mmCIF file of C-alpha atoms and ligand atoms in Angstrom:
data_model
loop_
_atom_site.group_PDB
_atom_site.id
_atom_site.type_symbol
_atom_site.label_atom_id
_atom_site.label_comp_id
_atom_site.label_asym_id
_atom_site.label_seq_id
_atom_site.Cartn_x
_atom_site.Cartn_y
_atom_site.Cartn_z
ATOM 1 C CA UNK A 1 244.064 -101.178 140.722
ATOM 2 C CA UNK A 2 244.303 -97.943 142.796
ATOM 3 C CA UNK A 3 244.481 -95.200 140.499
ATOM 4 C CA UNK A 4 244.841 -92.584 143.140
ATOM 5 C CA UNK A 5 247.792 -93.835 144.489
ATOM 6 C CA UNK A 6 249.349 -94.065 140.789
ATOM 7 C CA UNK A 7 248.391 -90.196 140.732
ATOM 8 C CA UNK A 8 249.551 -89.281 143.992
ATOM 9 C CA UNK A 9 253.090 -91.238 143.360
ATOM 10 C CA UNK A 10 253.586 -89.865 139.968
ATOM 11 C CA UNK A 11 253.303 -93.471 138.148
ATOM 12 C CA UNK A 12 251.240 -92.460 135.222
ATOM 13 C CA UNK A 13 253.171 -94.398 132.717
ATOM 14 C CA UNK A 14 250.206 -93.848 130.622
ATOM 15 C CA UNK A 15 250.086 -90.424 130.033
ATOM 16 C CA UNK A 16 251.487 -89.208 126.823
ATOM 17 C CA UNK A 17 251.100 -85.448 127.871
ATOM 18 C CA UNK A 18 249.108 -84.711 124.978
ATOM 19 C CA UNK A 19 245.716 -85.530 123.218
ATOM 20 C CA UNK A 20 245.485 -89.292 120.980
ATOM 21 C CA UNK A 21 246.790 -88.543 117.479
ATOM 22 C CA UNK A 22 244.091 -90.762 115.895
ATOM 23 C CA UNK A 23 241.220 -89.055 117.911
ATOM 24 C CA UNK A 24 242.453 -86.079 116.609
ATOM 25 C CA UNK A 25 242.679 -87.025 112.838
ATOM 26 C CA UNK A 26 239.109 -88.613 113.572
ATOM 27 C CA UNK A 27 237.282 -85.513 114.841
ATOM 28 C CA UNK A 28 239.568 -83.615 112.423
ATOM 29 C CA UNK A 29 237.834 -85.982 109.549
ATOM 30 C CA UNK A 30 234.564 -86.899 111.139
ATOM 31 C CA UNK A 31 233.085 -83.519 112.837
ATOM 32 C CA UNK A 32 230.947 -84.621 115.934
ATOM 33 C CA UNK A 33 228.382 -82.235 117.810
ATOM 34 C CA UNK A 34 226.661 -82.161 121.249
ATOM 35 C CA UNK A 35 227.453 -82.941 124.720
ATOM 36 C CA UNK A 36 230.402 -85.695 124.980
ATOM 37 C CA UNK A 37 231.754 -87.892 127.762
ATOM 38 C CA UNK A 38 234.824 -88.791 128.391
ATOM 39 C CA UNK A 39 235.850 -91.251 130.947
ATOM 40 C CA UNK A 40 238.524 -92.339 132.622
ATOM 41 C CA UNK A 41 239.834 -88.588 130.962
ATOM 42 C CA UNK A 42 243.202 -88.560 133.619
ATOM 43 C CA UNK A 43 245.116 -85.490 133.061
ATOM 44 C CA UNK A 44 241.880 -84.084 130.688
ATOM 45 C CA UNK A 45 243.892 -84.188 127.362
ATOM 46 C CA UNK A 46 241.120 -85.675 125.267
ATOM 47 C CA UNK A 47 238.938 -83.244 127.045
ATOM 48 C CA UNK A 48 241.008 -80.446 125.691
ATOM 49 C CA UNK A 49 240.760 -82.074 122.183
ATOM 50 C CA UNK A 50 236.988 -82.516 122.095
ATOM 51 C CA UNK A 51 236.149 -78.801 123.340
ATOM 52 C CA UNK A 52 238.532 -77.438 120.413
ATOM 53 C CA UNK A 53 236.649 -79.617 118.423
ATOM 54 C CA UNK A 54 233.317 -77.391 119.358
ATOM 55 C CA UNK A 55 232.271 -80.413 121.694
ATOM 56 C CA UNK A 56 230.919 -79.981 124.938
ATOM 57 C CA UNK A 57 232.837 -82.256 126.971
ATOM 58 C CA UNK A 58 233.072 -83.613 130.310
ATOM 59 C CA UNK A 59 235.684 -85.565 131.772
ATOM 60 C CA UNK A 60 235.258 -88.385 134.069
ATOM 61 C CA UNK A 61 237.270 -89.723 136.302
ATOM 62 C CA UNK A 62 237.656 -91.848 139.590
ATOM 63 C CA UNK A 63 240.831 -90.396 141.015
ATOM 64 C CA UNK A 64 240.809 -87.130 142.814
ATOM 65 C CA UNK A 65 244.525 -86.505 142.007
ATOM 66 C CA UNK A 66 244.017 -87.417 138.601
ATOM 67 C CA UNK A 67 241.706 -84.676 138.157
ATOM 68 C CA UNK A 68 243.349 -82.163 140.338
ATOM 69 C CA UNK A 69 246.535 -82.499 137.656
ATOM 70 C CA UNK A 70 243.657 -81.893 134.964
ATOM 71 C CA UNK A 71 242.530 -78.718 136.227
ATOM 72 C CA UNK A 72 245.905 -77.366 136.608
ATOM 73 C CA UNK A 73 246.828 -78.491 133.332
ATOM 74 C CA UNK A 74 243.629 -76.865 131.697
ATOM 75 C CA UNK A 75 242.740 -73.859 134.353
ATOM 76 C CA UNK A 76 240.078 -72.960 131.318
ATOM 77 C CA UNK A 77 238.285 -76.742 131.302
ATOM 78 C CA UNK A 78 238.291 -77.224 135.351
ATOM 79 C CA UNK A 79 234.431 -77.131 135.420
ATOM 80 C CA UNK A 80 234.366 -79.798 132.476
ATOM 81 C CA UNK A 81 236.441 -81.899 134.603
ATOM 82 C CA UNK A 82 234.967 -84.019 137.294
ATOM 83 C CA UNK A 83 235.991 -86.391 139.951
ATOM 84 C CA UNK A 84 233.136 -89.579 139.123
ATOM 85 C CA UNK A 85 232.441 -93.526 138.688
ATOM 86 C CA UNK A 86 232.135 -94.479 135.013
ATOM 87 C CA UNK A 87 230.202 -97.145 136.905
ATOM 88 C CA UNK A 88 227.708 -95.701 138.936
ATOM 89 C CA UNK A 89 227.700 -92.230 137.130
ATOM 90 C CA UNK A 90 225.556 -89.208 138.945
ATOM 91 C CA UNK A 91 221.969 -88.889 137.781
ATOM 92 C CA UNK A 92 222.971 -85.725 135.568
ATOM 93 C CA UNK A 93 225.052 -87.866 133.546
ATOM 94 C CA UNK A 94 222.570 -90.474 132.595
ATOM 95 C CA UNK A 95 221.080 -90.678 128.758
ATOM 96 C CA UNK A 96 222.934 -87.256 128.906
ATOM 97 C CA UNK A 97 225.516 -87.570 126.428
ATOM 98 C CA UNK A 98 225.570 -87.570 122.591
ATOM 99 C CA UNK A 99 229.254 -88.678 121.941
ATOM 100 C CA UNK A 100 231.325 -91.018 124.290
ATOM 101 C CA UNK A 101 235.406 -90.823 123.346
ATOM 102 C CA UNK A 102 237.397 -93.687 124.812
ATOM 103 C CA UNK A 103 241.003 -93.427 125.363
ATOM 104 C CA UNK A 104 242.772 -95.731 127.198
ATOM 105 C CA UNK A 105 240.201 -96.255 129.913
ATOM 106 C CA UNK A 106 238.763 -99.861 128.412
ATOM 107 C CA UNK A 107 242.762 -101.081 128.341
ATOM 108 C CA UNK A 108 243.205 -99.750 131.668
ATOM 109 C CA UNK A 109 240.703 -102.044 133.151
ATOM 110 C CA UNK A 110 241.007 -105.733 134.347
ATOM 111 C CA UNK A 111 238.856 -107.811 132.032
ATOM 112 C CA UNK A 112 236.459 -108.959 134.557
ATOM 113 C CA UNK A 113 235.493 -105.074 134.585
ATOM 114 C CA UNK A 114 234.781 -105.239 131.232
ATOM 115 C CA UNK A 115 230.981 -105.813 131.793
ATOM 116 C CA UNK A 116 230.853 -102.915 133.711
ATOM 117 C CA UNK A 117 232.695 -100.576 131.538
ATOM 118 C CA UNK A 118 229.825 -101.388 128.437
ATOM 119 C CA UNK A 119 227.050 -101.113 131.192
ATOM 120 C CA UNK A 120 228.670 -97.361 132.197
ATOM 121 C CA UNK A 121 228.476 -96.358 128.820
ATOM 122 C CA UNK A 122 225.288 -97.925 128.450
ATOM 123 C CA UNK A 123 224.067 -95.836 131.127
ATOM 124 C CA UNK A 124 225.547 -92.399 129.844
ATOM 125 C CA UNK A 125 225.247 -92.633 126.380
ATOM 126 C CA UNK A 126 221.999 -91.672 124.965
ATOM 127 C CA UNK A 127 220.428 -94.269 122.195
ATOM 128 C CA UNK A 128 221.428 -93.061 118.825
ATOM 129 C CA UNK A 129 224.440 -91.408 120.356
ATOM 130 C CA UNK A 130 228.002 -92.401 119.108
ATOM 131 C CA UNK A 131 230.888 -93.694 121.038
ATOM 132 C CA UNK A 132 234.495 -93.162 119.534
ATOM 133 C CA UNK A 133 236.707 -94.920 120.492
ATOM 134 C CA UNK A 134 240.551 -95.190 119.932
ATOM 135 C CA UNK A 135 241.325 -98.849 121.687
ATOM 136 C CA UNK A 136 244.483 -99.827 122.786
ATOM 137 C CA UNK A 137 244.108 -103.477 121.197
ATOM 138 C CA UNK A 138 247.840 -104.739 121.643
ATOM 139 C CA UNK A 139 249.930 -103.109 124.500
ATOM 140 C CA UNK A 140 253.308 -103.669 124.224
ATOM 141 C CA UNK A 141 253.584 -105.795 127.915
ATOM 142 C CA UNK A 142 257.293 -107.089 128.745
ATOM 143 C CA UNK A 143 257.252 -111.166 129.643
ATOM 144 C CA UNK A 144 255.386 -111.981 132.670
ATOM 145 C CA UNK A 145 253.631 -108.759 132.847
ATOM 146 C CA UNK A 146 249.630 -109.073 132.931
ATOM 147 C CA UNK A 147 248.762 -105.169 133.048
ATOM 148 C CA UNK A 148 247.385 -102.621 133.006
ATOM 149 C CA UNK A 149 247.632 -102.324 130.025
ATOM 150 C CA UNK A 150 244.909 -105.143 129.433
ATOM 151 C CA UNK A 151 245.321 -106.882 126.344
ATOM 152 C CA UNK A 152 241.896 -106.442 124.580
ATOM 153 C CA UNK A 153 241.746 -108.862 121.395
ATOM 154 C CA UNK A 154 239.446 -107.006 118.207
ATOM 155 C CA UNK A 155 236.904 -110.110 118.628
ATOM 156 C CA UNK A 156 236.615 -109.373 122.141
ATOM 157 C CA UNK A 157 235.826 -105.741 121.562
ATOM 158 C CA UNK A 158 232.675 -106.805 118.874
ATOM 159 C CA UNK A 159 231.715 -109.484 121.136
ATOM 160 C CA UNK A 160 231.049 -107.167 124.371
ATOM 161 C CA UNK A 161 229.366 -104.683 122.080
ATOM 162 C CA UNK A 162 227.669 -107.594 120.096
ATOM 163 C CA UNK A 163 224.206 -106.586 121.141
ATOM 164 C CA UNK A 164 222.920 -103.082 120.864
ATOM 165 C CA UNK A 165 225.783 -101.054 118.695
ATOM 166 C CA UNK A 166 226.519 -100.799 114.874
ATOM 167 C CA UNK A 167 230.147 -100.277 113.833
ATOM 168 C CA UNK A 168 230.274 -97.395 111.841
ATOM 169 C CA UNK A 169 234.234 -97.275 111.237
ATOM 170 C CA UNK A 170 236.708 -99.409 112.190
ATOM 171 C CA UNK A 171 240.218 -99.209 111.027
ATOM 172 C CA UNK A 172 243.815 -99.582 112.632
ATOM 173 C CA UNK A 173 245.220 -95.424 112.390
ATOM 174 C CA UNK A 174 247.671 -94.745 110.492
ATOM 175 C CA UNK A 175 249.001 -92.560 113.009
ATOM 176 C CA UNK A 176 249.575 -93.213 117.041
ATOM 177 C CA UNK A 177 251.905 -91.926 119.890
ATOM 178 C CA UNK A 178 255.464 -92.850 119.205
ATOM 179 C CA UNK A 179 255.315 -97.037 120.139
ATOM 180 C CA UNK A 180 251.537 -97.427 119.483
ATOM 181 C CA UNK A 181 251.918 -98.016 116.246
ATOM 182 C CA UNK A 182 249.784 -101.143 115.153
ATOM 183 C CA UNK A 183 248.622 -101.392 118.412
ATOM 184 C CA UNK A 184 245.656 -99.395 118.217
ATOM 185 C CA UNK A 185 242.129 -99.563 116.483
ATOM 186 C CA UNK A 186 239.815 -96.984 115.964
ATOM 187 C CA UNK A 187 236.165 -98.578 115.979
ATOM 188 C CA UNK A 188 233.200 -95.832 116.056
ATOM 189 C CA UNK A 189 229.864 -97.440 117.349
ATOM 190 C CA UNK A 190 226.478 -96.056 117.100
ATOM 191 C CA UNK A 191 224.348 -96.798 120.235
ATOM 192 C CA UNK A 192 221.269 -98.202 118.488
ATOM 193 C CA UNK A 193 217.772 -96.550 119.326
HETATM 194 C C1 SAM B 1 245.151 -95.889 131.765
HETATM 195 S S1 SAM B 1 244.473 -94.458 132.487
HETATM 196 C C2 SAM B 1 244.132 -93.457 131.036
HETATM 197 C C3 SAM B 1 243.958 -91.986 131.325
HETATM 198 C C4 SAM B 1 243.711 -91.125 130.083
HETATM 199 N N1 SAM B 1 242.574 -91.606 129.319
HETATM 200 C C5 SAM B 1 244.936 -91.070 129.214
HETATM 201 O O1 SAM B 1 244.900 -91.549 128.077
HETATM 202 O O2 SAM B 1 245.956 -90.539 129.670
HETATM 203 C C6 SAM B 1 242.837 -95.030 132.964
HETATM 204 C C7 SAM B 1 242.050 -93.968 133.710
HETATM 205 O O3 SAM B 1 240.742 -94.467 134.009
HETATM 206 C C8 SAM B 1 240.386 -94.028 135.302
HETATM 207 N N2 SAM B 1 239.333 -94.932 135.799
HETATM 208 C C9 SAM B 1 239.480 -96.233 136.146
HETATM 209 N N3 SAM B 1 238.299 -96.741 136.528
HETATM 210 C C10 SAM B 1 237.380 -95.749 136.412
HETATM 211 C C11 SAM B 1 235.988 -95.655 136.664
HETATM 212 N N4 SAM B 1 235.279 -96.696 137.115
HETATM 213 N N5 SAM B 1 235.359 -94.474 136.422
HETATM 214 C C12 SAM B 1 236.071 -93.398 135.987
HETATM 215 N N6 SAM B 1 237.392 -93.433 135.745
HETATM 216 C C13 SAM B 1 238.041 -94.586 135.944
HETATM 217 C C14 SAM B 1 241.693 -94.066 136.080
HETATM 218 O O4 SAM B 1 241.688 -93.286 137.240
HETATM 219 C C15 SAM B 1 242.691 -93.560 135.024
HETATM 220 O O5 SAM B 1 242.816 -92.164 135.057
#
């Protein structure tokens, strides 16, 4: 998948233009504190959310022109915002972070990357740390379509964080992005010490 050229050519059929309504009710419900990753963050909206939550976020993410848009989106959060591999992240982002939020970067991912999405947050989420995640279990694909979106089964999801996490909630929201509805889970894991 080349994400910059979806940026550059305008085809970001996944951006809703604002921040996930069940992250929001979440951190609305479930106050989180300390320094918070999020990758794959495109146009920064979750960003946005987790700093007026009192978070100090970073956004992640691997195409330039995806993070350009950010910045001019949200002049105020351009330094938050950062052009990076959730996969090979810099050495300042290692064990650095107390709170991953996932939105939409898991589903955007073919599922042999799936390994290496749980190894990047392996490597940037500190042990005892919490990642929050709002996944996009059940995309609505038409017939023939593979993706992205990936479809991501809820067995699949405890099976590649099996070994090393605790679920701490896990429900389906009860509200979404108009035609998300049912589709999405919200499963909070602790990162065990
Ligand atoms: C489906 S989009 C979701 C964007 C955003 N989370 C949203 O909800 O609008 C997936 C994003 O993940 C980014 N991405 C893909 N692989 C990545 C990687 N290895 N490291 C960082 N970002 C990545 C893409 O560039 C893209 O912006």
């Amino acid at each position: 998948m080349n994400w910059e050229e979806k940026y550059q050519t305008g085809q970001v059929f996944w951006n809703r233009g604002a921040p996930s309504p069940p992250m929001a009710h979440y951190l609305d419900q479930h106050p989180a504190h300390g320094r918070t990753l999020v990758p794959g963050c495109g146009h920064g909206h979750e960003v946005a959310l987790a700093v007026k939550h009192g978070l100090d976020a970073t956004g992640l993410d691997i195409a330039p022109s995806g993070v350009t848009a950010a910045h001019t989106l949200y002049p105020h959060l351009a330094d938050r915002i950062v052009v990076g591999d959730l996969f090979n992240p810099a050495p300042a982002m290692r064990g650095a972070f107390d709170v991953v939020l996932e939105h939409t970067c898991m589903s955007g991912l073919h599922p042999s990357l799936r390994p290496s999405y749980r190894r990047g947050i392996d490597l940037t989420l500190r042990p005892g740390g919490v990642l929050i995640g709002v996944w996009f279990i059940n995309p609505d694909l038409d017939p023939g379509d593979e993706g992205p979106p990936f479809p991501f089964s809820v067995p699949a999801l405890t099976a590649l964080f099996a070994d090393g996490y605790k679920i701490v909630d896990d429900y389906v929201p009860a509200v979404s992005f108009n035609g998300r509805e049912g589709r999405e889970r919200v499963r909070v894991l602790r990162r065990l010490g």
